[in-house]
PDB file of C-alpha atoms in Angstrom:
ATOM      1  CA  MET A 124      15.343  -7.339  -0.277  1.00 70.00           C
ATOM      2  CA  VAL A 125      11.626  -7.602   0.332  1.00 87.00           C
ATOM      3  CA  ASN A 126       9.915  -9.359  -2.545  1.00 86.00           C
ATOM      4  CA  SER A 127       6.373  -9.931  -1.279  1.00 95.00           C
ATOM      5  CA  VAL A 128       3.874  -7.111  -1.708  1.00 97.00           C
ATOM      6  CA  LEU A 129       0.207  -6.829  -0.845  1.00 98.00           C
ATOM      7  CA  VAL A 130      -1.557  -4.381  -3.168  1.00 98.00           C
ATOM      8  CA  VAL A 131      -4.923  -3.160  -1.910  1.00 98.00           C
ATOM      9  CA  GLU A 132      -6.537  -1.230  -4.762  1.00 97.00           C
ATOM     10  CA  ASP A 133     -10.151  -1.231  -5.928  1.00 95.00           C
ATOM     11  CA  GLU A 134      -9.527   0.154  -9.425  1.00 94.00           C
ATOM     12  CA  PHE A 135      -8.769  -2.809 -11.690  1.00 95.00           C
ATOM     13  CA  LEU A 136      -6.641  -0.849 -14.176  1.00 95.00           C
ATOM     14  CA  ILE A 137      -4.595   0.862 -11.466  1.00 94.00           C
ATOM     15  CA  ALA A 138      -4.031  -2.468  -9.708  1.00 96.00           C
ATOM     16  CA  GLY A 139      -2.802  -3.994 -12.971  1.00 96.00           C
ATOM     17  CA  LEU A 140      -0.475  -1.074 -13.710  1.00 96.00           C
ATOM     18  CA  LEU A 141       0.841  -1.211 -10.160  1.00 96.00           C
ATOM     19  CA  GLN A 142       1.470  -4.938 -10.440  1.00 97.00           C
ATOM     20  CA  ASN A 143       3.405  -4.381 -13.682  1.00 97.00           C
ATOM     21  CA  MET A 144       5.496  -1.620 -12.096  1.00 97.00           C
ATOM     22  CA  LEU A 145       6.282  -3.821  -9.104  1.00 97.00           C
ATOM     23  CA  GLU A 146       7.300  -6.703 -11.357  1.00 97.00           C
ATOM     24  CA  ASP A 147       9.528  -4.365 -13.381  1.00 96.00           C
ATOM     25  CA  LEU A 148      11.143  -3.285 -10.098  1.00 95.00           C
ATOM     26  CA  GLY A 149      11.914  -6.915  -9.248  1.00 95.00           C
ATOM     27  CA  TYR A 150       9.129  -7.810  -6.841  1.00 95.00           C
ATOM     28  CA  THR A 151       8.077 -11.395  -7.501  1.00 91.00           C
ATOM     29  CA  ASN A 152       5.364 -12.260  -4.981  1.00 96.00           C
ATOM     30  CA  ILE A 153       2.471  -9.836  -5.456  1.00 97.00           C
ATOM     31  CA  THR A 154      -0.969 -10.359  -3.946  1.00 97.00           C
ATOM     32  CA  LEU A 155      -3.856  -8.196  -5.146  1.00 97.00           C
ATOM     33  CA  ALA A 156      -6.927  -7.371  -3.073  1.00 98.00           C
ATOM     34  CA  SER A 157      -9.712  -5.044  -4.166  1.00 97.00           C
ATOM     35  CA  ASN A 158     -11.584  -4.655  -0.886  1.00 97.00           C
ATOM     36  CA  VAL A 159     -11.180  -4.760   2.884  1.00 97.00           C
ATOM     37  CA  ALA A 160     -12.360  -8.355   3.224  1.00 97.00           C
ATOM     38  CA  GLY A 161      -9.987  -9.599   0.530  1.00 97.00           C
ATOM     39  CA  ALA A 162      -7.035  -7.750   2.047  1.00 97.00           C
ATOM     40  CA  CYS A 163      -7.761  -9.066   5.540  1.00 96.00           C
ATOM     41  CA  GLU A 164      -8.112 -12.618   4.168  1.00 96.00           C
ATOM     42  CA  ALA A 165      -4.766 -12.271   2.386  1.00 96.00           C
ATOM     43  CA  LEU A 166      -3.156 -11.172   5.649  1.00 96.00           C
ATOM     44  CA  GLU A 167      -4.518 -14.285   7.369  1.00 95.00           C
ATOM     45  CA  VAL A 168      -2.675 -16.452   4.839  1.00 94.00           C
ATOM     46  CA  THR A 169       0.639 -14.640   4.529  1.00 91.00           C
ATOM     47  CA  LYS A 170       2.612 -11.744   5.919  1.00 94.00           C
ATOM     48  CA  PRO A 171       3.905  -9.557   3.079  1.00 97.00           C
ATOM     49  CA  GLY A 172       7.116  -7.589   3.351  1.00 96.00           C
ATOM     50  CA  ILE A 173       5.324  -4.376   2.341  1.00 97.00           C
ATOM     51  CA  ALA A 174       1.831  -3.248   1.375  1.00 98.00           C
ATOM     52  CA  ILE A 175       0.503  -0.589  -0.975  1.00 98.00           C
ATOM     53  CA  LEU A 176      -2.824   0.597   0.400  1.00 96.00           C
ATOM     54  CA  ASP A 177      -5.494   2.734  -1.234  1.00 93.00           C
ATOM     55  CA  LEU A 178      -7.399   4.313   1.667  1.00 89.00           C
ATOM     56  CA  ASN A 179     -10.702   4.526  -0.211  1.00 89.00           C
ATOM     57  CA  LEU A 180     -11.925   1.194  -1.541  1.00 92.00           C
ATOM     58  CA  ALA A 181     -15.116   1.820  -3.526  1.00 91.00           C
ATOM     59  CA  GLY A 182     -16.307   4.228  -0.852  1.00 90.00           C
ATOM     60  CA  GLN A 183     -15.244   2.017   2.063  1.00 92.00           C
ATOM     61  CA  SER A 184     -12.443   3.062   4.398  1.00 89.00           C
ATOM     62  CA  ALA A 185      -9.362   0.857   4.339  1.00 92.00           C
ATOM     63  CA  ARG A 186      -8.705   1.663   8.013  1.00 91.00           C
ATOM     64  CA  PRO A 187      -9.321  -1.980   9.107  1.00 95.00           C
ATOM     65  CA  VAL A 188      -6.591  -3.113   6.702  1.00 96.00           C
ATOM     66  CA  ALA A 189      -4.191  -0.440   7.965  1.00 94.00           C
ATOM     67  CA  GLU A 190      -4.882  -1.492  11.555  1.00 93.00           C
ATOM     68  CA  LYS A 191      -4.208  -5.135  10.701  1.00 96.00           C
ATOM     69  CA  LEU A 192      -0.983  -4.197   8.895  1.00 95.00           C
ATOM     70  CA  ARG A 193       0.158  -2.233  11.949  1.00 92.00           C
ATOM     71  CA  ALA A 194      -0.778  -5.118  14.249  1.00 93.00           C
ATOM     72  CA  VAL A 195       1.410  -7.578  12.335  1.00 93.00           C
ATOM     73  CA  ASN A 196       4.188  -5.003  11.829  1.00 94.00           C
ATOM     74  CA  VAL A 197       3.977  -4.764   8.025  1.00 96.00           C
ATOM     75  CA  PRO A 198       5.107  -1.395   6.667  1.00 96.00           C
ATOM     76  CA  PHE A 199       2.819   0.188   4.120  1.00 96.00           C
ATOM     77  CA  VAL A 200       2.614   2.951   1.585  1.00 96.00           C
ATOM     78  CA  ILE A 201      -0.597   4.881   1.136  1.00 93.00           C
ATOM     79  CA  SER A 202      -1.795   5.274  -2.425  1.00 91.00           C
ATOM     80  CA  SER A 203      -4.245   8.138  -2.825  1.00 81.00           C
ATOM     81  CA  GLY A 204      -5.749  10.523  -5.302  1.00 76.00           C
ATOM     82  CA  TYR A 205      -5.336  13.195  -2.621  1.00 64.00           C
ATOM     83  CA  ASP A 206      -2.118  14.824  -1.492  1.00 62.00           C
ATOM     84  CA  ALA A 207      -0.842  14.440   2.063  1.00 57.00           C
ATOM     85  CA  GLN A 208      -2.437  17.687   3.246  1.00 59.00           C
ATOM     86  CA  ALA A 209      -5.922  16.408   2.358  1.00 58.00           C
ATOM     87  CA  LEU A 210      -5.565  13.194   4.343  1.00 63.00           C
ATOM     88  CA  ASP A 211      -6.561  12.714   7.955  1.00 69.00           C
ATOM     89  CA  GLU A 212      -3.827  13.497  10.470  1.00 76.00           C
ATOM     90  CA  GLU A 213      -3.254   9.833  11.347  1.00 74.00           C
ATOM     91  CA  TRP A 214      -2.022   9.035   7.821  1.00 76.00           C
ATOM     92  CA  ARG A 215       0.459  11.872   7.456  1.00 73.00           C
ATOM     93  CA  GLY A 216       3.357   9.938   8.978  1.00 82.00           C
ATOM     94  CA  TYR A 217       3.203   7.263   6.278  1.00 88.00           C
ATOM     95  CA  PRO A 218       4.823   7.451   2.847  1.00 92.00           C
ATOM     96  CA  ILE A 219       2.217   8.620   0.359  1.00 91.00           C
ATOM     97  CA  LEU A 220       2.005   7.926  -3.349  1.00 90.00           C
ATOM     98  CA  THR A 221      -0.170  10.577  -4.943  1.00 88.00           C
ATOM     99  CA  LYS A 222      -1.955   9.288  -8.037  1.00 86.00           C
ATOM    100  CA  PRO A 223      -0.847   9.325 -10.766  1.00 88.00           C
ATOM    101  CA  TYR A 224       2.654   8.088  -9.986  1.00 92.00           C
ATOM    102  CA  GLY A 225       5.454   6.257 -11.744  1.00 94.00           C
ATOM    103  CA  ALA A 226       7.815   3.416 -10.909  1.00 96.00           C
ATOM    104  CA  ASP A 227      10.499   5.740  -9.507  1.00 96.00           C
ATOM    105  CA  ASP A 228       8.023   7.297  -7.054  1.00 96.00           C
ATOM    106  CA  LEU A 229       6.734   3.852  -6.135  1.00 97.00           C
ATOM    107  CA  GLN A 230      10.204   2.483  -5.383  1.00 96.00           C
ATOM    108  CA  ALA A 231      11.138   5.605  -3.401  1.00 97.00           C
ATOM    109  CA  ARG A 232       8.042   5.312  -1.190  1.00 96.00           C
ATOM    110  CA  ILE A 233       8.592   1.581  -0.657  1.00 96.00           C
ATOM    111  CA  LEU A 234      12.162   2.232   0.456  1.00 95.00           C
ATOM    112  CA  GLN A 235      10.929   5.049   2.698  1.00 95.00           C
ATOM    113  CA  ALA A 236       8.356   2.755   4.356  1.00 96.00           C
ATOM    114  CA  LEU A 237      10.929   0.012   4.886  1.00 95.00           C
ATOM    115  CA  ALA A 238      13.361   2.515   6.427  1.00 94.00           C
ATOM    116  CA  LEU A 239      10.670   3.794   8.795  1.00 88.00           C
ATOM    117  CA  LYS A 240      10.016   0.232   9.971  1.00 78.00           C
ATOM    118  CA  LYS A 241      13.643  -0.153  11.047  1.00 66.00           C
ATOM    119  CA  ILE A 242      13.555   2.971  13.217  1.00 51.00           C
TER     120      ILE A 242
END
């Protein structure tokens, strides 16, 4: 089982709730980043088993983080306030958590992302 997760979320309260949900689901190594620079720095230090990525970080696109995750072959789940139809075409193949979401949705999307990596 994957136990390391990179959470890239600019909203402090959402990041905290997400961390709590992940801990309740059994994930023990959780790294939080609130911006592109922080996420990229975290990826320089360690390679997580999975990432949860908000595409809009205080008005800045998280595309550089997504590109880095793809480059190092880390599966990720997109966390967004928009549904899949509102996202750019390039993101539609990734598991999407539409805010607000619960622990069951979170775990389902993580498992979906991990399964896609093995294909």
